[in-house]
Amino acid sequence: MRKNIVAFRRLNEEQLAQLRQHHDVDFFEHHEDADSPAFHAALAKAHGLITAGLKVTPQLISNAPHLETIASISVGYDNYPLATLNERNILLCNTPDVLTETTADTGFLLIMATARRAVELADWVKDGQWKSSIGPDLFGSDVHGKTLGMVGFGRIGAAIARRGSLGFGMQIRYTMASPKPELEKELGALRLPLEDLLATSDFVCVSVPLNRDTEKLIDSAALELMKPNGILINISRGKVIDEQALIEALNTGKIGAAGLDVFEQEPLPAESPLPHMPNVVALPHIGSATRETRAAMAQRAVDNMLLALAGNDPISSVNPEVLTRRVKWSPEFGPGAKL
Ligand code: NAP
C-alpha cells in the first residue's frame, strides 16, 4: 500500500526515486521549509518522516496523527522527543556505523589541529607574519605517545582511540561506558572514574550521546581537574560541555586548548568568543560531513524507511520495542475471526 512520506533535506534524486517507486513523497530541500504551511500540511497526512537537523517537538508530532516511522539521517537522536514517540508507538530509526570512521577522522583532526596549533599558524602565514622561523611561543605539543582519555567509548570513541593507539602510540583511558574487555585487550585501554581520567589525560575526548545524564557533564569542576596544558575535544553534542565554563577555563589557562565540532547553539552565534580564541579550533559540526558518508547516511535512512513502512524490521532503530506493541493486521482479524 502506498503511503505518504515527508522528506526533509539531504536526499539525492536517486534516493527520492527509490522512495517514490513505493510511496508518495513531499520533499522539502531547505531548512527554512520547516516553517512553511506546505510542510505542516504534508506532515498532517504523513506516515513516514525522513529528517536531518530538524528539532522534532511533541507539538510537531501531535500535528502528524498518522505518523508511523521517523528515519533520522543521524546516529544521535537528542533532536527527538523519545517519550512522545514511544507513547504513540512511532518507530525512530537512525544511522549508526556508516558514519563512525568519518566522525572519528574528524575527532582526530581536532586532536592534531589543536595540539599543533594548525589553524592559528596557518592564519599567521596568511597574514604575512612568517618573516623568520617560529620561536617557542608558537610551538605546539606532541600527540604521539601522549595519554588520550575517552569520555564515552562506544563506536566513535573506540574508533578515535584506535587511531590514537595504533597510529600514534597513545595510552588510552576511558570512562562513562560499561567495561570493554575486548577493547582493553586490543588497545591496552584502562577504565577509570571520570575524575581520574580528567586529571591524568593529555587529551580528553568527549563522545557520549546527549541525554539527561550527560548534559553539562564537563562543567567547571570537571575542567578544574584537567591538566593545565590539557586539550579538550568535543565530537558529540555541544550541550555535554558547559560552554561558559569552557570559555573561562580557556581564558584563564586552566586548560590548554579545545577542539570543538559541536556547540550549545548551532550555528554558533556571532557574539560567541570561541572561534576568535587562538587556542580553539571550531568546526561547523562536520563530524560526518564527507560526500561518501553523507550519501551512505541518507541511503540508510531511505532503506530504514522502506523496510519499516513495509512492516519489516529496519536496519537500525532506537526504539524497536514499539514494533512489538503494534497490532499487525492479518486476514484472521477479519469478521468472525477467533482472536
Ligand atoms: P555509541 O556507540 O552509542 O557510544 C556512546 C558511548 O557513550 C558508549 O560508550 C556509551 O556507554 C556511553 N554512554 C551512553 N549513554 C551514556 C550515559 N547516559 N552516561 C554515560 N555514558 C553514556 O554512539 P556513537 O555512535 O559512538 O555516537 C556517540 C554520539 O556522537 C552520538 O550520540 C552523537 O550525539 C555524536 N555524533 C556526533 C557527530 C558529529 O557530527 N559531531 C557525528 C556522529 C555522532 P556504553 O558503551 O556503556 O553503552
PDB file of C-alpha atoms in Angstrom, residues 145-296:
ATOM      1  CA  GLY A 145      52.933   8.864  22.975  1.00  0.00           C
ATOM      2  CA  LYS A 146      50.517  11.056  24.960  1.00  0.00           C
ATOM      3  CA  THR A 147      47.529   9.956  27.041  1.00  0.00           C
ATOM      4  CA  LEU A 148      44.101  10.027  25.386  1.00  0.00           C
ATOM      5  CA  GLY A 149      41.087   9.922  27.725  1.00  0.00           C
ATOM      6  CA  MET A 150      37.832   8.901  26.075  1.00  0.00           C
ATOM      7  CA  VAL A 151      34.635  10.107  27.789  1.00  0.00           C
ATOM      8  CA  GLY A 152      32.304   7.614  26.119  1.00  0.00           C
ATOM      9  CA  PHE A 153      33.824   4.540  24.482  1.00  0.00           C
ATOM     10  CA  GLY A 154      31.204   3.383  22.008  1.00  0.00           C
ATOM     11  CA  ARG A 155      31.514   3.112  18.231  1.00  0.00           C
ATOM     12  CA  ILE A 156      33.016   6.561  17.590  1.00  0.00           C
ATOM     13  CA  GLY A 157      35.017   6.697  20.835  1.00  0.00           C
ATOM     14  CA  ALA A 158      36.640   3.331  20.110  1.00  0.00           C
ATOM     15  CA  ALA A 159      37.424   4.358  16.512  1.00  0.00           C
ATOM     16  CA  ILE A 160      39.180   7.540  17.738  1.00  0.00           C
ATOM     17  CA  ALA A 161      41.064   5.540  20.377  1.00  0.00           C
ATOM     18  CA  ARG A 162      42.185   3.038  17.715  1.00  0.00           C
ATOM     19  CA  ARG A 163      43.689   5.871  15.681  1.00  0.00           C
ATOM     20  CA  GLY A 164      45.452   7.168  18.790  1.00  0.00           C
ATOM     21  CA  SER A 165      46.733   3.807  19.986  1.00  0.00           C
ATOM     22  CA  LEU A 166      47.654   2.088  16.728  1.00  0.00           C
ATOM     23  CA  GLY A 167      48.710   5.163  14.758  1.00  0.00           C
ATOM     24  CA  PHE A 168      50.246   7.392  17.410  1.00  0.00           C
ATOM     25  CA  GLY A 169      51.247   5.087  20.258  1.00  0.00           C
ATOM     26  CA  MET A 170      48.932   6.906  22.665  1.00  0.00           C
ATOM     27  CA  GLN A 171      47.890   5.431  26.013  1.00  0.00           C
ATOM     28  CA  ILE A 172      44.133   5.025  26.113  1.00  0.00           C
ATOM     29  CA  ARG A 173      41.895   5.672  29.136  1.00  0.00           C
ATOM     30  CA  TYR A 174      38.111   5.508  29.047  1.00  0.00           C
ATOM     31  CA  THR A 175      35.136   6.289  31.252  1.00  0.00           C
ATOM     32  CA  MET A 176      31.357   6.703  31.052  1.00  0.00           C
ATOM     33  CA  ALA A 177      30.959   3.334  29.408  1.00  0.00           C
ATOM     34  CA  SER A 178      30.353  -0.221  30.529  1.00  0.00           C
ATOM     35  CA  PRO A 179      33.566  -2.287  30.771  1.00  0.00           C
ATOM     36  CA  LYS A 180      35.004  -3.123  27.362  1.00  0.00           C
ATOM     37  CA  PRO A 181      37.361  -6.115  27.947  1.00  0.00           C
ATOM     38  CA  GLU A 182      37.934  -6.673  24.226  1.00  0.00           C
ATOM     39  CA  LEU A 183      38.987  -3.067  23.627  1.00  0.00           C
ATOM     40  CA  GLU A 184      41.108  -3.165  26.778  1.00  0.00           C
ATOM     41  CA  LYS A 185      42.928  -6.139  25.262  1.00  0.00           C
ATOM     42  CA  GLU A 186      43.123  -4.676  21.744  1.00  0.00           C
ATOM     43  CA  LEU A 187      44.259  -1.180  22.742  1.00  0.00           C
ATOM     44  CA  GLY A 188      45.585  -1.659  26.272  1.00  0.00           C
ATOM     45  CA  ALA A 189      42.801   0.724  27.359  1.00  0.00           C
ATOM     46  CA  LEU A 190      42.338   1.406  31.067  1.00  0.00           C
ATOM     47  CA  ARG A 191      38.881   2.101  32.561  1.00  0.00           C
ATOM     48  CA  LEU A 192      38.923   4.945  35.111  1.00  0.00           C
ATOM     49  CA  PRO A 193      36.424   7.051  37.071  1.00  0.00           C
ATOM     50  CA  LEU A 194      35.776  10.339  35.230  1.00  0.00           C
ATOM     51  CA  GLU A 195      37.708  12.409  37.806  1.00  0.00           C
ATOM     52  CA  ASP A 196      40.850  10.286  37.433  1.00  0.00           C
ATOM     53  CA  LEU A 197      40.619  10.300  33.660  1.00  0.00           C
ATOM     54  CA  LEU A 198      40.346  14.104  33.599  1.00  0.00           C
ATOM     55  CA  ALA A 199      43.326  14.506  35.926  1.00  0.00           C
ATOM     56  CA  THR A 200      45.644  12.136  34.036  1.00  0.00           C
ATOM     57  CA  SER A 201      44.859  12.654  30.343  1.00  0.00           C
ATOM     58  CA  ASP A 202      46.705  14.986  27.961  1.00  0.00           C
ATOM     59  CA  PHE A 203      43.705  14.876  25.625  1.00  0.00           C
ATOM     60  CA  VAL A 204      40.129  14.436  26.859  1.00  0.00           C
ATOM     61  CA  CYS A 205      37.797  13.470  24.020  1.00  0.00           C
ATOM     62  CA  VAL A 206      34.022  13.540  24.550  1.00  0.00           C
ATOM     63  CA  SER A 207      31.948  11.054  22.542  1.00  0.00           C
ATOM     64  CA  VAL A 208      28.860  10.343  24.680  1.00  0.00           C
ATOM     65  CA  PRO A 209      25.312  10.925  23.426  1.00  0.00           C
ATOM     66  CA  LEU A 210      23.473  13.970  24.793  1.00  0.00           C
ATOM     67  CA  ASN A 211      20.842  12.988  27.336  1.00  0.00           C
ATOM     68  CA  ARG A 212      19.721  13.999  30.823  1.00  0.00           C
ATOM     69  CA  ASP A 213      22.718  12.233  32.398  1.00  0.00           C
ATOM     70  CA  THR A 214      25.336  13.746  30.110  1.00  0.00           C
ATOM     71  CA  GLU A 215      24.106  17.358  29.780  1.00  0.00           C
ATOM     72  CA  LYS A 216      26.863  19.659  31.149  1.00  0.00           C
ATOM     73  CA  LEU A 217      28.853  16.578  32.170  1.00  0.00           C
ATOM     74  CA  ILE A 218      32.010  18.626  31.561  1.00  0.00           C
ATOM     75  CA  ASP A 219      31.351  21.587  33.853  1.00  0.00           C
ATOM     76  CA  SER A 220      33.694  23.981  35.661  1.00  0.00           C
ATOM     77  CA  ALA A 221      34.523  21.364  38.327  1.00  0.00           C
ATOM     78  CA  ALA A 222      35.471  18.847  35.627  1.00  0.00           C
ATOM     79  CA  LEU A 223      37.567  21.427  33.742  1.00  0.00           C
ATOM     80  CA  GLU A 224      39.310  22.315  37.002  1.00  0.00           C
ATOM     81  CA  LEU A 225      40.535  18.712  37.239  1.00  0.00           C
ATOM     82  CA  MET A 226      42.187  18.733  33.795  1.00  0.00           C
ATOM     83  CA  LYS A 227      45.925  19.287  33.323  1.00  0.00           C
ATOM     84  CA  PRO A 228      46.850  22.961  32.708  1.00  0.00           C
ATOM     85  CA  ASN A 229      48.075  22.013  29.224  1.00  0.00           C
ATOM     86  CA  GLY A 230      45.235  19.539  28.715  1.00  0.00           C
ATOM     87  CA  ILE A 231      43.280  19.658  25.468  1.00  0.00           C
ATOM     88  CA  LEU A 232      39.515  19.091  25.365  1.00  0.00           C
ATOM     89  CA  ILE A 233      37.933  17.665  22.206  1.00  0.00           C
ATOM     90  CA  ASN A 234      34.164  17.559  21.690  1.00  0.00           C
ATOM     91  CA  ILE A 235      32.850  15.447  18.830  1.00  0.00           C
ATOM     92  CA  SER A 236      29.473  14.551  20.407  1.00  0.00           C
ATOM     93  CA  ARG A 237      26.986  17.337  21.199  1.00  0.00           C
ATOM     94  CA  GLY A 238      27.638  20.896  22.395  1.00  0.00           C
ATOM     95  CA  LYS A 239      25.418  20.679  25.463  1.00  0.00           C
ATOM     96  CA  VAL A 240      27.565  17.930  27.000  1.00  0.00           C
ATOM     97  CA  ILE A 241      30.007  20.734  27.885  1.00  0.00           C
ATOM     98  CA  ASP A 242      29.174  23.844  29.926  1.00  0.00           C
ATOM     99  CA  GLU A 243      30.298  26.285  27.236  1.00  0.00           C
ATOM    100  CA  GLN A 244      30.566  29.316  29.521  1.00  0.00           C
ATOM    101  CA  ALA A 245      32.756  27.335  31.943  1.00  0.00           C
ATOM    102  CA  LEU A 246      34.892  26.203  28.986  1.00  0.00           C
ATOM    103  CA  ILE A 247      35.402  29.783  27.774  1.00  0.00           C
ATOM    104  CA  GLU A 248      36.512  30.767  31.282  1.00  0.00           C
ATOM    105  CA  ALA A 249      38.859  27.768  31.574  1.00  0.00           C
ATOM    106  CA  LEU A 250      40.465  28.614  28.213  1.00  0.00           C
ATOM    107  CA  ASN A 251      40.778  32.326  29.057  1.00  0.00           C
ATOM    108  CA  THR A 252      42.327  31.723  32.468  1.00  0.00           C
ATOM    109  CA  GLY A 253      44.727  28.998  31.341  1.00  0.00           C
ATOM    110  CA  LYS A 254      43.043  26.275  33.404  1.00  0.00           C
ATOM    111  CA  ILE A 255      43.264  24.130  30.271  1.00  0.00           C
ATOM    112  CA  GLY A 256      45.461  24.476  27.206  1.00  0.00           C
ATOM    113  CA  ALA A 257      43.129  24.315  24.217  1.00  0.00           C
ATOM    114  CA  ALA A 258      39.852  22.979  22.852  1.00  0.00           C
ATOM    115  CA  GLY A 259      38.877  21.370  19.565  1.00  0.00           C
ATOM    116  CA  LEU A 260      35.134  21.665  19.043  1.00  0.00           C
ATOM    117  CA  ASP A 261      32.915  20.308  16.289  1.00  0.00           C
ATOM    118  CA  VAL A 262      29.681  20.974  18.183  1.00  0.00           C
ATOM    119  CA  PHE A 263      28.260  23.827  20.269  1.00  0.00           C
ATOM    120  CA  GLU A 264      25.463  24.608  22.714  1.00  0.00           C
ATOM    121  CA  GLN A 265      23.799  26.663  19.986  1.00  0.00           C
ATOM    122  CA  GLU A 266      24.255  25.875  16.296  1.00  0.00           C
ATOM    123  CA  PRO A 267      25.013  27.677  14.080  1.00  0.00           C
ATOM    124  CA  LEU A 268      27.375  29.362  16.534  1.00  0.00           C
ATOM    125  CA  PRO A 269      26.010  32.851  17.410  1.00  0.00           C
ATOM    126  CA  ALA A 270      28.052  35.763  16.013  1.00  0.00           C
ATOM    127  CA  GLU A 271      28.790  37.013  19.546  1.00  0.00           C
ATOM    128  CA  SER A 272      30.465  33.752  20.649  1.00  0.00           C
ATOM    129  CA  PRO A 273      34.131  34.349  21.520  1.00  0.00           C
ATOM    130  CA  LEU A 274      35.087  30.726  20.803  1.00  0.00           C
ATOM    131  CA  PRO A 275      36.054  30.938  17.106  1.00  0.00           C
ATOM    132  CA  HIS A 276      38.203  34.008  17.834  1.00  0.00           C
ATOM    133  CA  MET A 277      40.247  32.406  20.606  1.00  0.00           C
ATOM    134  CA  PRO A 278      43.704  31.354  19.399  1.00  0.00           C
ATOM    135  CA  ASN A 279      43.624  28.173  21.486  1.00  0.00           C
ATOM    136  CA  VAL A 280      40.313  26.978  19.992  1.00  0.00           C
ATOM    137  CA  VAL A 281      39.707  25.106  16.765  1.00  0.00           C
ATOM    138  CA  ALA A 282      35.995  25.490  15.966  1.00  0.00           C
ATOM    139  CA  LEU A 283      34.400  23.466  13.177  1.00  0.00           C
ATOM    140  CA  PRO A 284      30.801  23.822  11.907  1.00  0.00           C
ATOM    141  CA  HIS A 285      29.505  20.380  13.018  1.00  0.00           C
ATOM    142  CA  ILE A 286      31.216  18.454  10.215  1.00  0.00           C
ATOM    143  CA  GLY A 287      31.807  15.149  12.046  1.00  0.00           C
ATOM    144  CA  SER A 288      30.201  13.041   9.321  1.00  0.00           C
ATOM    145  CA  ALA A 289      30.262  15.633   6.533  1.00  0.00           C
ATOM    146  CA  THR A 290      32.027  13.922   3.665  1.00  0.00           C
ATOM    147  CA  ARG A 291      30.321  13.247   0.326  1.00  0.00           C
ATOM    148  CA  GLU A 292      30.636   9.490   0.790  1.00  0.00           C
ATOM    149  CA  THR A 293      29.397   9.313   4.356  1.00  0.00           C
ATOM    150  CA  ARG A 294      26.502  11.751   3.995  1.00  0.00           C
ATOM    151  CA  ALA A 295      25.311   9.748   0.957  1.00  0.00           C
ATOM    152  CA  ALA A 296      25.596   6.496   2.948  1.00  0.00           C
TER     153      ALA A 296
END
